[in-house]
Structures are given as structure tokens and as C-alpha cells.
mmCIF file of C-alpha atoms and ligand atoms in Angstrom:
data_model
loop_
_atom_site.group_PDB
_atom_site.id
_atom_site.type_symbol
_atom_site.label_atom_id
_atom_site.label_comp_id
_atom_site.label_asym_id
_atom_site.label_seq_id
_atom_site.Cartn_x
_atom_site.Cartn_y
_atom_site.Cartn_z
ATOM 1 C CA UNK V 14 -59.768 11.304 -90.679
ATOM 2 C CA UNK V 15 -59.165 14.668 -92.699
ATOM 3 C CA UNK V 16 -60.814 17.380 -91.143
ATOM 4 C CA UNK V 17 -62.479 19.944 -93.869
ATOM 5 C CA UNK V 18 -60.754 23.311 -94.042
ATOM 6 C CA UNK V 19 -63.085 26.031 -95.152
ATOM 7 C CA UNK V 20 -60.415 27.641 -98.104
ATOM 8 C CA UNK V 21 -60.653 31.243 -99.688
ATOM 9 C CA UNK V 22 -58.668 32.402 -102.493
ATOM 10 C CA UNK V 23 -57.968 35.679 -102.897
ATOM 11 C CA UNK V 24 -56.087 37.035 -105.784
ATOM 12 C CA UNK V 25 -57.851 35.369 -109.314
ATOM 13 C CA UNK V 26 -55.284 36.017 -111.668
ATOM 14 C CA UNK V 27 -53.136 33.195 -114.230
ATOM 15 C CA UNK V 28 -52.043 31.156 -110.941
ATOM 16 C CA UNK V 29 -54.797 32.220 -108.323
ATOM 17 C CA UNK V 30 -57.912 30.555 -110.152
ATOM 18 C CA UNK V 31 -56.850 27.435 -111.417
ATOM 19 C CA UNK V 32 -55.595 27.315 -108.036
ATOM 20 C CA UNK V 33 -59.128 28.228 -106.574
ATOM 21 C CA UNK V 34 -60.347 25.348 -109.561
ATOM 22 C CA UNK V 35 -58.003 22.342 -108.216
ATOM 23 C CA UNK V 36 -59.661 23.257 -104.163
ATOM 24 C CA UNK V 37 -62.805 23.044 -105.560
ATOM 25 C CA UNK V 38 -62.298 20.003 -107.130
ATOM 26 C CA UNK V 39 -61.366 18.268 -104.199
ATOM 27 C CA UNK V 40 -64.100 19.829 -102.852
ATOM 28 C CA UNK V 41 -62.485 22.625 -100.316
ATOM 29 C CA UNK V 42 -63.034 25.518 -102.012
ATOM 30 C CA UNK V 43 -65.639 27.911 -99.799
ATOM 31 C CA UNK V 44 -65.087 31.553 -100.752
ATOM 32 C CA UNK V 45 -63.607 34.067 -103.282
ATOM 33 C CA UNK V 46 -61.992 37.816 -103.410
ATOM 34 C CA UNK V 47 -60.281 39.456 -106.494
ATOM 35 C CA UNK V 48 -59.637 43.315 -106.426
ATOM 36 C CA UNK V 49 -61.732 43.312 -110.079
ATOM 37 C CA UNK V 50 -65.116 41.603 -108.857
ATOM 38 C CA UNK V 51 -66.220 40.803 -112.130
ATOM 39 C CA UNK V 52 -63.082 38.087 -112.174
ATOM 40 C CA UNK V 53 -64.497 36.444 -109.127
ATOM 41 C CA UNK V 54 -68.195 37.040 -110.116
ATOM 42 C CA UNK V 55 -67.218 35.173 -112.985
ATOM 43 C CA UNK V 56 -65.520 31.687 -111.548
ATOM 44 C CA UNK V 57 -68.080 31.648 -109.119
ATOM 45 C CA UNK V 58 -70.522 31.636 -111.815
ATOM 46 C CA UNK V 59 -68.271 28.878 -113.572
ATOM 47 C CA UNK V 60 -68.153 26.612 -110.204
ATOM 48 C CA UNK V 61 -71.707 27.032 -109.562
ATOM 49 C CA UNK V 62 -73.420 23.821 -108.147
ATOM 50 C CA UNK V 63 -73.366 21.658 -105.036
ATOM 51 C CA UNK V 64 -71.565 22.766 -103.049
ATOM 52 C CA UNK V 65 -71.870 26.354 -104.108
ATOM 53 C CA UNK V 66 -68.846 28.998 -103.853
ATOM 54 C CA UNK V 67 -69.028 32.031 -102.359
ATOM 55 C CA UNK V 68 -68.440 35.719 -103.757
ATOM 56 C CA UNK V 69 -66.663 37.243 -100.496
ATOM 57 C CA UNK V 70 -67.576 41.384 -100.123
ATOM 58 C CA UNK V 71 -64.435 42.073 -98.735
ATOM 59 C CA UNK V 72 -60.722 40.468 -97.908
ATOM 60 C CA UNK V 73 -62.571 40.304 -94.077
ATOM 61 C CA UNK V 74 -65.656 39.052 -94.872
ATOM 62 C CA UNK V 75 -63.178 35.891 -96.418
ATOM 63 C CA UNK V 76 -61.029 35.777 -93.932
ATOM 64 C CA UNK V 77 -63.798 35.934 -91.089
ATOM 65 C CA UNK V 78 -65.530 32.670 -92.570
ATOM 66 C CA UNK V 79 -62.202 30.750 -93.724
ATOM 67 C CA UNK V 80 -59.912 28.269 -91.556
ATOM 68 C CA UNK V 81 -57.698 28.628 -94.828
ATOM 69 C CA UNK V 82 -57.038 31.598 -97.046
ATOM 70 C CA UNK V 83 -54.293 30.834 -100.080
ATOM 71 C CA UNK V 84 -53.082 34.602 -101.927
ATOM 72 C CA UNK V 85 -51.562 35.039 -105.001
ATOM 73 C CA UNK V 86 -51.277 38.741 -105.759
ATOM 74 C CA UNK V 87 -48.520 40.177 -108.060
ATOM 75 C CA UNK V 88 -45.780 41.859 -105.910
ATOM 76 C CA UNK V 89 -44.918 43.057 -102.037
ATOM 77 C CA UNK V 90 -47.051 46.119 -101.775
ATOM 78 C CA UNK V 91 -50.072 44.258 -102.991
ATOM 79 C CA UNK V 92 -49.651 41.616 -100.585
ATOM 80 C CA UNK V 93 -49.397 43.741 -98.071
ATOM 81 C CA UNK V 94 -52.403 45.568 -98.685
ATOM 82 C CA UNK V 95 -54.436 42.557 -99.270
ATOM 83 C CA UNK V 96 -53.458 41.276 -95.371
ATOM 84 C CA UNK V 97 -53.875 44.542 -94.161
ATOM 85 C CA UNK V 98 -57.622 44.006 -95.745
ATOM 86 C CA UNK V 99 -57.279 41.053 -94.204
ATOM 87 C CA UNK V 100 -57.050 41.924 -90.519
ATOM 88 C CA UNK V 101 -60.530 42.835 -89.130
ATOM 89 C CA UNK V 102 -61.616 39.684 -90.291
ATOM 90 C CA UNK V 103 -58.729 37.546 -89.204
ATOM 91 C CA UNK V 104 -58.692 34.730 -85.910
ATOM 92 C CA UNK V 105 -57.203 31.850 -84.407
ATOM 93 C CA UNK V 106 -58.352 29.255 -86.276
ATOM 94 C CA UNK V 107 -57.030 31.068 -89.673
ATOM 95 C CA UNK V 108 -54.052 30.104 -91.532
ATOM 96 C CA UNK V 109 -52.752 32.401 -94.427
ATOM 97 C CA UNK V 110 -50.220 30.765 -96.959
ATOM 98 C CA UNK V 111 -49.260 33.327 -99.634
ATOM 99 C CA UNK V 112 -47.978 31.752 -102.444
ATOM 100 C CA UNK V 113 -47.214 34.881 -104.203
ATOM 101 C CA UNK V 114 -43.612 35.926 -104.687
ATOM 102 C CA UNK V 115 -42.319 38.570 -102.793
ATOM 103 C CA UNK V 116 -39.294 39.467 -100.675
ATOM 104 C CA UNK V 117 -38.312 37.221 -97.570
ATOM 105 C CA UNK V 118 -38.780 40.502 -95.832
ATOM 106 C CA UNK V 119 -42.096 40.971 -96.653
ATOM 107 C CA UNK V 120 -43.361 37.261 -95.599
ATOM 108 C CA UNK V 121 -41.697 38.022 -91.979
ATOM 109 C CA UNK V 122 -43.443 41.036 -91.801
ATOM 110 C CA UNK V 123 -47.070 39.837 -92.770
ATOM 111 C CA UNK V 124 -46.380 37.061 -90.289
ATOM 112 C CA UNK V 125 -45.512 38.915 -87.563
ATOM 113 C CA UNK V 126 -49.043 41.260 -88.509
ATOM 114 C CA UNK V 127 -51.253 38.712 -88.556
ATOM 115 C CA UNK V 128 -49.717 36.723 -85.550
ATOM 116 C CA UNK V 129 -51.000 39.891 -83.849
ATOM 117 C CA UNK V 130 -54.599 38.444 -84.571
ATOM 118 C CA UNK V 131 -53.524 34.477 -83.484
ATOM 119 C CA UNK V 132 -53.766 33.587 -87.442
ATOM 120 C CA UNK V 133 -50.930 31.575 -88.187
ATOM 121 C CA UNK V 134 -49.187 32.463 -92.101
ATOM 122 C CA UNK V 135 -47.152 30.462 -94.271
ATOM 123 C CA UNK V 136 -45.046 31.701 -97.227
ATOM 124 C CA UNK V 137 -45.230 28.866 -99.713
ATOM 125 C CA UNK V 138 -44.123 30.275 -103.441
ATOM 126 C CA UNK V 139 -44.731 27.761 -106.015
ATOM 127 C CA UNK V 140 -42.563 26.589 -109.465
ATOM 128 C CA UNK V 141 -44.364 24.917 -112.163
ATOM 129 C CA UNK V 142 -45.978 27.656 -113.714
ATOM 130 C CA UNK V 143 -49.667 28.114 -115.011
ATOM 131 C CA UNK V 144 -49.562 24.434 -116.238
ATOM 132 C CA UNK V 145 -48.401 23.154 -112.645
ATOM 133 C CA UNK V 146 -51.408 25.051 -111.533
ATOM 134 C CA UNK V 147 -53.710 24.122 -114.043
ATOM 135 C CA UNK V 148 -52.499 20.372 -112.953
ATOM 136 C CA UNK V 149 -51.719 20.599 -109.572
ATOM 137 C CA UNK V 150 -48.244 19.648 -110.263
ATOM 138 C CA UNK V 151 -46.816 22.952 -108.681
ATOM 139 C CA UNK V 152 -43.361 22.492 -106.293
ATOM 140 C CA UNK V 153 -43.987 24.618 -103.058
ATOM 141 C CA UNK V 154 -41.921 26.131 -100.976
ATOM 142 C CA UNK V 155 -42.775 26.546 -97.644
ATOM 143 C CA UNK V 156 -41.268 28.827 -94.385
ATOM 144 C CA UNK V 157 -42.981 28.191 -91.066
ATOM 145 C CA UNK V 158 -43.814 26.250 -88.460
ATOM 146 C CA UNK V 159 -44.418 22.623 -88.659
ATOM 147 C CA UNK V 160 -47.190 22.294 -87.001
ATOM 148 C CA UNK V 161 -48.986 24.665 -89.014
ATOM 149 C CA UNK V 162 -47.512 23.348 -92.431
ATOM 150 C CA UNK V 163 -49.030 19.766 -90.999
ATOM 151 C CA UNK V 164 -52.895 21.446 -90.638
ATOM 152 C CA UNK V 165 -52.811 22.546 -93.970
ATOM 153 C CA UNK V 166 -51.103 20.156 -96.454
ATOM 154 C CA UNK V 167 -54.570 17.757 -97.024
ATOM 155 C CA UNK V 168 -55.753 21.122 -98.358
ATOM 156 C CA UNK V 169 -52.796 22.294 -100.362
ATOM 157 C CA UNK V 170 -51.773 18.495 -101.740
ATOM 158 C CA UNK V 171 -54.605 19.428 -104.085
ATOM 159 C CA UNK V 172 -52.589 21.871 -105.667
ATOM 160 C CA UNK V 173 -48.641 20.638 -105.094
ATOM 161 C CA UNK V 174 -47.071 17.161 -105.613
ATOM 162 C CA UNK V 175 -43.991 18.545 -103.831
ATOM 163 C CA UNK V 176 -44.846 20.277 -100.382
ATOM 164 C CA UNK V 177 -41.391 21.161 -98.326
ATOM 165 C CA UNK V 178 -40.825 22.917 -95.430
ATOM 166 C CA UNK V 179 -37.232 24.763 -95.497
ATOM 167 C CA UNK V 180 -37.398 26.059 -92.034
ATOM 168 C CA UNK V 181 -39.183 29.448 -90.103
ATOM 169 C CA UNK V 182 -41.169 32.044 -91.913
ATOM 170 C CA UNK V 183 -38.976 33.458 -94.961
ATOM 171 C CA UNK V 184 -37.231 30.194 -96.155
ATOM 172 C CA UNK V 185 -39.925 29.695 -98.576
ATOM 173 C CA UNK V 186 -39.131 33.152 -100.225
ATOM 174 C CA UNK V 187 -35.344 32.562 -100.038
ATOM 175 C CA UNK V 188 -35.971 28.884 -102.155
ATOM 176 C CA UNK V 189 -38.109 30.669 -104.622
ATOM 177 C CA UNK V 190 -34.835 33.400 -105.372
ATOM 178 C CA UNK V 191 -32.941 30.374 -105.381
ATOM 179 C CA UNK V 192 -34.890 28.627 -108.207
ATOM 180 C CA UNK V 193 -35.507 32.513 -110.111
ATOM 181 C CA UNK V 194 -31.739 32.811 -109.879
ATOM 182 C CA UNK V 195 -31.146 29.306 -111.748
ATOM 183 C CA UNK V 196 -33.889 30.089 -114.148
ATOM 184 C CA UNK V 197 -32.204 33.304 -115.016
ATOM 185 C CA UNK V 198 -29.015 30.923 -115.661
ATOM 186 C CA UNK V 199 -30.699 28.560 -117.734
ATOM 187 C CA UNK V 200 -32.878 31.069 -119.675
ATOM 188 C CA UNK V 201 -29.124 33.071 -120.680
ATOM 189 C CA UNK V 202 -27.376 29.366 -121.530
ATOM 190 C CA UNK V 203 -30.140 28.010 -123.789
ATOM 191 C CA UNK V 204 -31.007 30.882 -125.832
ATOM 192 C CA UNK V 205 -27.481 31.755 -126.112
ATOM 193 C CA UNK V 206 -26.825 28.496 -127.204
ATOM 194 C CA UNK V 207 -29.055 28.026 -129.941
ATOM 195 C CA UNK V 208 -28.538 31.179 -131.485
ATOM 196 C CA UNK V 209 -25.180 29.834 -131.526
ATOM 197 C CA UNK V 210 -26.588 26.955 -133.324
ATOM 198 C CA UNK V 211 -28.747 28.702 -135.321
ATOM 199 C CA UNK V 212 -25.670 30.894 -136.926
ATOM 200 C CA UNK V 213 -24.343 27.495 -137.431
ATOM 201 C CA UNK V 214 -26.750 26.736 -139.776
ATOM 202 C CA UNK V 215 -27.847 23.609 -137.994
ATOM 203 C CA UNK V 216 -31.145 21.619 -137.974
ATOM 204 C CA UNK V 217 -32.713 22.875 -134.828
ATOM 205 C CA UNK V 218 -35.390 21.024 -133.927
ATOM 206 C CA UNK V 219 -32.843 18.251 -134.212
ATOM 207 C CA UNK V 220 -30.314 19.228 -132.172
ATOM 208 C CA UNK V 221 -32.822 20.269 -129.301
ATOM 209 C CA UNK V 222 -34.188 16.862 -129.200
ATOM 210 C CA UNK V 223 -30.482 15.039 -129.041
ATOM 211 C CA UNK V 224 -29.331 17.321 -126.994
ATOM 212 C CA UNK V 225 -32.251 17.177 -124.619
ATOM 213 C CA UNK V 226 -31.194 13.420 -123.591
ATOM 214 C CA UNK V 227 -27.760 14.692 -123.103
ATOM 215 C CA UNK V 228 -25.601 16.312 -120.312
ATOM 216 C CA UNK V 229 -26.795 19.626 -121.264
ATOM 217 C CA UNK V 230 -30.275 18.351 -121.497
ATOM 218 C CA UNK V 231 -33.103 20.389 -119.667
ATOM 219 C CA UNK V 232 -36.876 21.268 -119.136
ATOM 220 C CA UNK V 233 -36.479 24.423 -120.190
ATOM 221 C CA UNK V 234 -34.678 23.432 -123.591
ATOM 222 C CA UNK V 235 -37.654 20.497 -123.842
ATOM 223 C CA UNK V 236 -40.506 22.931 -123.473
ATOM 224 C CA UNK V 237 -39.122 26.324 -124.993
ATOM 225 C CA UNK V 238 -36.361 25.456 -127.490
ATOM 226 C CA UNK V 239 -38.753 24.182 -129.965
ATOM 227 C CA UNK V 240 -41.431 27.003 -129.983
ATOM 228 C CA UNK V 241 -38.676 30.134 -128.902
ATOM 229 C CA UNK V 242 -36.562 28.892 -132.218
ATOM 230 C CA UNK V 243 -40.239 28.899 -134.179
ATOM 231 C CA UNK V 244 -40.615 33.096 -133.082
ATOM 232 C CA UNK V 245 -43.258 31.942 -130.877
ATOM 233 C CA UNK V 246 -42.923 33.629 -127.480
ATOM 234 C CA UNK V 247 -46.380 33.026 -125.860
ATOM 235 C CA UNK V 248 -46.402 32.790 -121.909
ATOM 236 C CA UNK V 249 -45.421 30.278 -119.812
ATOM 237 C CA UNK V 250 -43.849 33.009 -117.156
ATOM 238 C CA UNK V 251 -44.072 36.424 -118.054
ATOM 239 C CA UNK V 252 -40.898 37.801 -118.394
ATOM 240 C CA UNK V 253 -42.122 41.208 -116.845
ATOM 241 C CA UNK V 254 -42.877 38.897 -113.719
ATOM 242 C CA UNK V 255 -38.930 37.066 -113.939
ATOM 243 C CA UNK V 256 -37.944 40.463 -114.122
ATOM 244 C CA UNK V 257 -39.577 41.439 -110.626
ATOM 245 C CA UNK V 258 -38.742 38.238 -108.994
ATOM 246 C CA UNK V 259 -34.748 39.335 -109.842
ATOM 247 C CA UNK V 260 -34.986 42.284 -108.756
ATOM 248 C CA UNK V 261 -35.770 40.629 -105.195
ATOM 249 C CA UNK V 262 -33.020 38.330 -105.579
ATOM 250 C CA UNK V 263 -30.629 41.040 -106.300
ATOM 251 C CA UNK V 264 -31.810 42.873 -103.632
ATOM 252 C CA UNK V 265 -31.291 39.420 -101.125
ATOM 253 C CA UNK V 266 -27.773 38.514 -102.432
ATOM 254 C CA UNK V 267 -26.654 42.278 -101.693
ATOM 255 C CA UNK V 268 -28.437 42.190 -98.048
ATOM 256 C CA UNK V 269 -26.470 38.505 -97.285
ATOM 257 C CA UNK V 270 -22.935 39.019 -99.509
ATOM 258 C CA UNK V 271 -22.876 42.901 -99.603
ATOM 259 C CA UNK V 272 -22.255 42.452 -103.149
ATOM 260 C CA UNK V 273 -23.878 41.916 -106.617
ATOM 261 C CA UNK V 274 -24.836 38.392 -108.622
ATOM 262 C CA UNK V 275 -23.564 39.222 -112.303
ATOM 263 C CA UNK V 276 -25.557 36.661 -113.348
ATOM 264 C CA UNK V 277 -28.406 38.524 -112.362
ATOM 265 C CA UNK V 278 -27.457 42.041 -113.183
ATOM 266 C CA UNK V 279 -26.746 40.481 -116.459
ATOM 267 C CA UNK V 280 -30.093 39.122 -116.946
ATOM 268 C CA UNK V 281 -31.726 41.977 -115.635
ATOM 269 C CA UNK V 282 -29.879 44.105 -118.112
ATOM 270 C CA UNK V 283 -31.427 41.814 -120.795
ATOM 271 C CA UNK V 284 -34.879 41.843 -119.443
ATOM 272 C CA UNK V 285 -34.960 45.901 -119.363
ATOM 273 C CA UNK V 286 -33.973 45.810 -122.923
ATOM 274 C CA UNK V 287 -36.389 43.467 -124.058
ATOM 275 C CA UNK V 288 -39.033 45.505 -121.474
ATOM 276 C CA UNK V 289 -38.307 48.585 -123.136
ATOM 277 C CA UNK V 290 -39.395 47.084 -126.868
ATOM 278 C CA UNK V 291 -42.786 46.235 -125.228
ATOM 279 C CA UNK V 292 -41.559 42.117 -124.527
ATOM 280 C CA UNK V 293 -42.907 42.321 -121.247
ATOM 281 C CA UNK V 294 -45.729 40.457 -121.210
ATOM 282 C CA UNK V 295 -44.213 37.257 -123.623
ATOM 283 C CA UNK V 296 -42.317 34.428 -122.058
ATOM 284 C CA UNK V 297 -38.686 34.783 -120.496
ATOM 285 C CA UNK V 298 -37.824 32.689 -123.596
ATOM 286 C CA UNK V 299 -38.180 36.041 -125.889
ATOM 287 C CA UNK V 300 -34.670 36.967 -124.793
ATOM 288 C CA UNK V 301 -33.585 34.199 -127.474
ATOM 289 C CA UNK V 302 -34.824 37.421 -130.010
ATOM 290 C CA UNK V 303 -31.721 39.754 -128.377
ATOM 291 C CA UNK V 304 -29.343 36.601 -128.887
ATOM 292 C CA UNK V 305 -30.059 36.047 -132.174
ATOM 293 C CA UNK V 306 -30.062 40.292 -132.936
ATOM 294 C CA UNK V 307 -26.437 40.774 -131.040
ATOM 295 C CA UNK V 308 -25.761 38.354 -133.599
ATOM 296 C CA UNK V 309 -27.206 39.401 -137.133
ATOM 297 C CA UNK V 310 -28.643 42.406 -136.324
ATOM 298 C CA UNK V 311 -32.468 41.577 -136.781
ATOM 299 C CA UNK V 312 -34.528 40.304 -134.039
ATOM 300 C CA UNK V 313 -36.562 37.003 -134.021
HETATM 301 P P1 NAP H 414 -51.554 37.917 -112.524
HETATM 302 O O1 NAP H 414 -52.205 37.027 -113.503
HETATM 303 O O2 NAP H 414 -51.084 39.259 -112.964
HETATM 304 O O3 NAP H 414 -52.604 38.092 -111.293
HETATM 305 C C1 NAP H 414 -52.332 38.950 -110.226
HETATM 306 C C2 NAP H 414 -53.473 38.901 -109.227
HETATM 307 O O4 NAP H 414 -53.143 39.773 -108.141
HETATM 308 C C3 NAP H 414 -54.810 39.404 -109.799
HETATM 309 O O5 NAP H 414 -55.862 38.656 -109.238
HETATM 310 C C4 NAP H 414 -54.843 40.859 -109.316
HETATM 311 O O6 NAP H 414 -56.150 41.393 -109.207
HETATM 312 C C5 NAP H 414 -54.239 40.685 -107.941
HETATM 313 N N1 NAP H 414 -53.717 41.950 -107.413
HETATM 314 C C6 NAP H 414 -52.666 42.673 -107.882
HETATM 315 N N2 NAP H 414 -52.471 43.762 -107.121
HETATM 316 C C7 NAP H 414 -53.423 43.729 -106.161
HETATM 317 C C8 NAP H 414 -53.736 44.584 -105.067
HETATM 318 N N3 NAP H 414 -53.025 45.695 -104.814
HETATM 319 N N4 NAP H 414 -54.775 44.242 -104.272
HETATM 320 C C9 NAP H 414 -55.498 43.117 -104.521
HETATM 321 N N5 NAP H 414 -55.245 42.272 -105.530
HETATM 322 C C10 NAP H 414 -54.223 42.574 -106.345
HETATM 323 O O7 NAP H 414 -50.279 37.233 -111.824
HETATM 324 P P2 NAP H 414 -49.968 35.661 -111.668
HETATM 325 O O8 NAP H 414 -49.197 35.205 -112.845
HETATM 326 O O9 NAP H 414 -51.213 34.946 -111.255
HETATM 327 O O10 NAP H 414 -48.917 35.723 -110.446
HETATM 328 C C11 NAP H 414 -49.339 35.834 -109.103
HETATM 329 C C12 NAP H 414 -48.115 35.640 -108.205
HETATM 330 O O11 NAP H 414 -47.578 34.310 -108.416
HETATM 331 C C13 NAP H 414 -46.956 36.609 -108.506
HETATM 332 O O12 NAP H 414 -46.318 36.973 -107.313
HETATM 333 C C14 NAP H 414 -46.021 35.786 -109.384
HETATM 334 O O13 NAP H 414 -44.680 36.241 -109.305
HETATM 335 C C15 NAP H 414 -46.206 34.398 -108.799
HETATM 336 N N6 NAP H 414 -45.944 33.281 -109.753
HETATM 337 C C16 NAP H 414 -46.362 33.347 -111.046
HETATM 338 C C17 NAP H 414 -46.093 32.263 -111.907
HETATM 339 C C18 NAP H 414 -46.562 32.293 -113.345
HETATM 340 O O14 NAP H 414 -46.099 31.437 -114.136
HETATM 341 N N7 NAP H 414 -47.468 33.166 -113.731
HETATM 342 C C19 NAP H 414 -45.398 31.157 -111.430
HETATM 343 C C20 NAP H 414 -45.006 31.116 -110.102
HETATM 344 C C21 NAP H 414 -45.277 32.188 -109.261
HETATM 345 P P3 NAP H 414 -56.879 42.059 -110.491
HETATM 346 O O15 NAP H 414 -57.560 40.925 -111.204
HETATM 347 O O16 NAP H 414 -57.828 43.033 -109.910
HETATM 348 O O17 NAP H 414 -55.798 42.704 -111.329
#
């Protein structure tokens, strides 16, 4: 039989609450934090009902009453100050998994902190975006041990079809700059692409849907050919947030090669451009705009 982990989220942002919404659906979910209270005062107002959610006062107070505490905060320094939080509350019978992304670094450090306190921590990034969330359909990645991968999963299959373990803390990190690093590639080939078809004066929505069944066929080119060739840029994944995540695999590759990925320099190059003209905050599929300007001059 499944034992019931009490879970806490803490971080209530585009991945964190539908997150907290899929554990409380399966009927896990038993506390909330978010830095702005009025985010968490208003999802527990949302999930109100049997069994009720709690409003946590502090990172602590969560921690203190939780056997499982999931965080998704935006970058390294945040997470770290969120475990640091964290720590007067923490115990032995406490697993954190962070699914933010952050530097494998950082996930060895904030292991090795709150191993000080017997709480065990798993660094489990996730792929599938807000939808995956929204559906519990996210891929996760996970570093650490077994064992405490095997007490948690009942919890986290409410939020993950796909739950591996790549090996000790910090392998979950390293597979998430694996699969930013491919994304970068595939983000630079499609858009590229069809603003090569676009100057070609071909029928686009066309040749994305041939092409998709093809060798050159991909989710990416599925889900953001049609709307990026329409001007529509909406997010999907924030191309401010692709931008941090490549920073941290730039930073990784150097630390393991001693030397730089031009694929991601190049992409990074883009990004800053794009960042620059206020693009931030649309999806990594607005770099099809500087593709089609290199071209013609105008953006899309
Ligand atoms: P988001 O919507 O910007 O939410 C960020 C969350 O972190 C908010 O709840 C924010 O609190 C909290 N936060 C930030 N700094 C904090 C601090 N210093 N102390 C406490 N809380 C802090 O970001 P998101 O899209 O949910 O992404 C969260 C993480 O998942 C990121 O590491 C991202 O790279 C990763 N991720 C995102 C996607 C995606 O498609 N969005 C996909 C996979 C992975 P406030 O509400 O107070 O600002």
C-alpha cells in the first residue's frame, strides 16, 4: 500500500501551481509558500474544500509539517535562499526535490546543506513546459539516491509520465543542459529554416505539415511553426528563461571541455538581441522575427 506523503509547494509561479493543482488532485497536496502571499492566498482559496490546503507562514513552518516539499523558483540564488528558509524547519523524514533549473553546482550544494539536517534532496528539472504541467505530462530528471527517488515517485507520478534517475545528486541538472542545449539547436534550425521558406515564397502552413511527417520532422516545428510563421509569439518557454538556462550550460561545457559550445554562444548572441528589443518575456520561437529581419530587413 502507498503510504501518504504530506507535500508542500513552494514557489507558485507558471510551473509551481499547476504543479501544486495536479498533487492536489491526487489528493497529496498539504501546504503552500510563495514569496508574494497573495499568489498562495489565492490557490488556496481556489483548492478550498475537503481536504483543505494550507497557507504556510514561512518556508519552515512548510517544511516542519511536510514529508515532501517540491520548489520551483526562477534561478540559483533564489533557490538557495528559499532552502536556506528552509532549514530551521527541516528533519529526517523530509525530502526536497527542486525541480527548478539551476546549475549542477548549486543542486550539490543544497544537498549537501540540507543533508546537514537528515532531509534527503533530489534535483529533478522537468521538460514539457506549462502544458506538461498543466497535464502532468512533464519528463523529469532526477540526480540522487535511489532509495530516496523510490519514497517519492507515488507522489511525483502525479505530475511526470517519465520519472528517471541519471545517477547521484547533479545528474538531473546536467540532463536538463543537455535537453536546453538541443532546444537551442532546434529553435536556430527551424526558424532558420522557414524564413528560408518563407523568402521562397512557399505555402507555409503546408510545408510545416509535410515536413512534420518527414526526416526533419519535430515537436517543436508541430507546435511553433504554425503560430511563430502567423507573428504570434505567446509563451510556451520564455525565452528570457532559455536564455538563463544557457547561460548555465555554457558555463558547464567550459567547466568539463575548457572550451566554448558555438552553438550556444550563437544562440545566446541571438537571445541578447532579441532581449535587448524587449522579446524577453515571448516564446524562444520569437527568434524566427531576427531570421526573417537578417533577411529583409523588417522584423516579424
Ligand atoms: P515564474 O513563473 O517566473 O515563477 C517563479 C517562481 O519563483 C515564483 O513563484 C516566484 O515568486 C518564485 N521566486 C523567485 N525568486 C524567489 C526568491 N528569491 N525567493 C522565493 N521565491 C522566489 O517561473 P516558472 O516558469 O514557473 O519557472 C520556474 C522554474 O522552472 C525555473 O527555474 C525555470 O527555468 C524552470 N522551468 C520552466 C519551464 C517553463 O516552461 N516555464 C519549463 C521547465 C522548467 P513570486 O511569485 O513572489 O515572484
Amino acid at each position: 500500500m502507498t503510504t501518504r506523503l504530506r507535500v508542500g509547494v513552494i514557489g507558485l509561479g507558471a510551473m509551481g501551481a499547476p504543479m501544486a493543482r495536479r498533487f492536489h488532485a491526487a489528493g497529496w497536496l498539504h501546504a503552500v509558500w510563495n514569496r508574494t502571499p497573495a499568489k498562495a492566498a489565492a490557490l488556496v482559496g481556489e483548492l478550498a474544500g475537503e481536504p483543505g490546503v494550507i497557507h504556510a507562514e514561512s518556508p519552515a513552518e512548510l517544511a516542519r509539517t511536510c514529508q515532501l516539499v517540491l520548489t520551483s523558483v526562477s534561478a540559483d540564488a533564489d533557490l538557495q535562499a528559499v532552502v536556506e528558509a528552509m532549514v530551521p524547519g527541516c528533519h529526517a523524514d523530509l525530502t526536497v526535490v527542486d525541480t527548478s533549473t539551476v546549475a549542477v553546482d548549486t543542486a550539490r550544494r543544497m544537498a549537501a546543506r540540507l543533508a546537514e539536517h537528515g532531509t534527503g534532496f533530489l534535483d529533478a528539472p522537468v521538460s514539457g513546459g506549462v502544458e506538461g504541467a498543466r497535464r502532468g505530462s512533464l519528463v523529469m530528471m532526477v540526480g540522487g539516491a535511489a532509495e530516496v527517488l523510490e519514497r517519492v515517485r507515488p507522489a511525483l507520478a502525479a505530475l511526470a509520465t517519465d520519472i528517471r534517475r541519471l545517477g547521484e545528486v547533479g545528474a538531473g541538472q546536467a540532463a536538463k543542459a543537455v535537453n536546453q542545449v538541443m532546444a537551442a539547436g532546434i529553435n536556430e534550425a527551424v526558424t532558420e529554416a522557414l524564413a528560408l521558406g518563407e523568402a521562397a515564397g512557399l505555402p507555409l502552413d503546408e510545408l510545416i505539415d509535410l515536413l512534420g511527417g518527414g526526416a526533419a520532422g519535430n515537436w517543436f516545428l508541430d507546435h511553433r511553426g504554425p503560430t511563430m510563421v502567423r507573428g504570434e509569439y505567446a509563451p510556451g518557454f520564455r525565452l528570457a528563461l532559455h536564455h538563463k538556462d544557457l547561460v548555465l550550460c555554457q558555463q558547464l561545457w567550459r567547466q568539463l571541455s575548457g572550451a566554448e559550445s558555438p552553438l550556444v554562444a550563437t544562440t545566446l548572441g541571438h537571445y541578447e538581441t532579441l532581449m535587448t528589443q524587449g522579446r524577453g518575456d515571448e516564446d524562444i520561437s520569437a527568434l524566427y522575427r531576427l531570421k526573417c529581419s537578417r533577411r529583409n530587413g523588417s522584423q516579424k
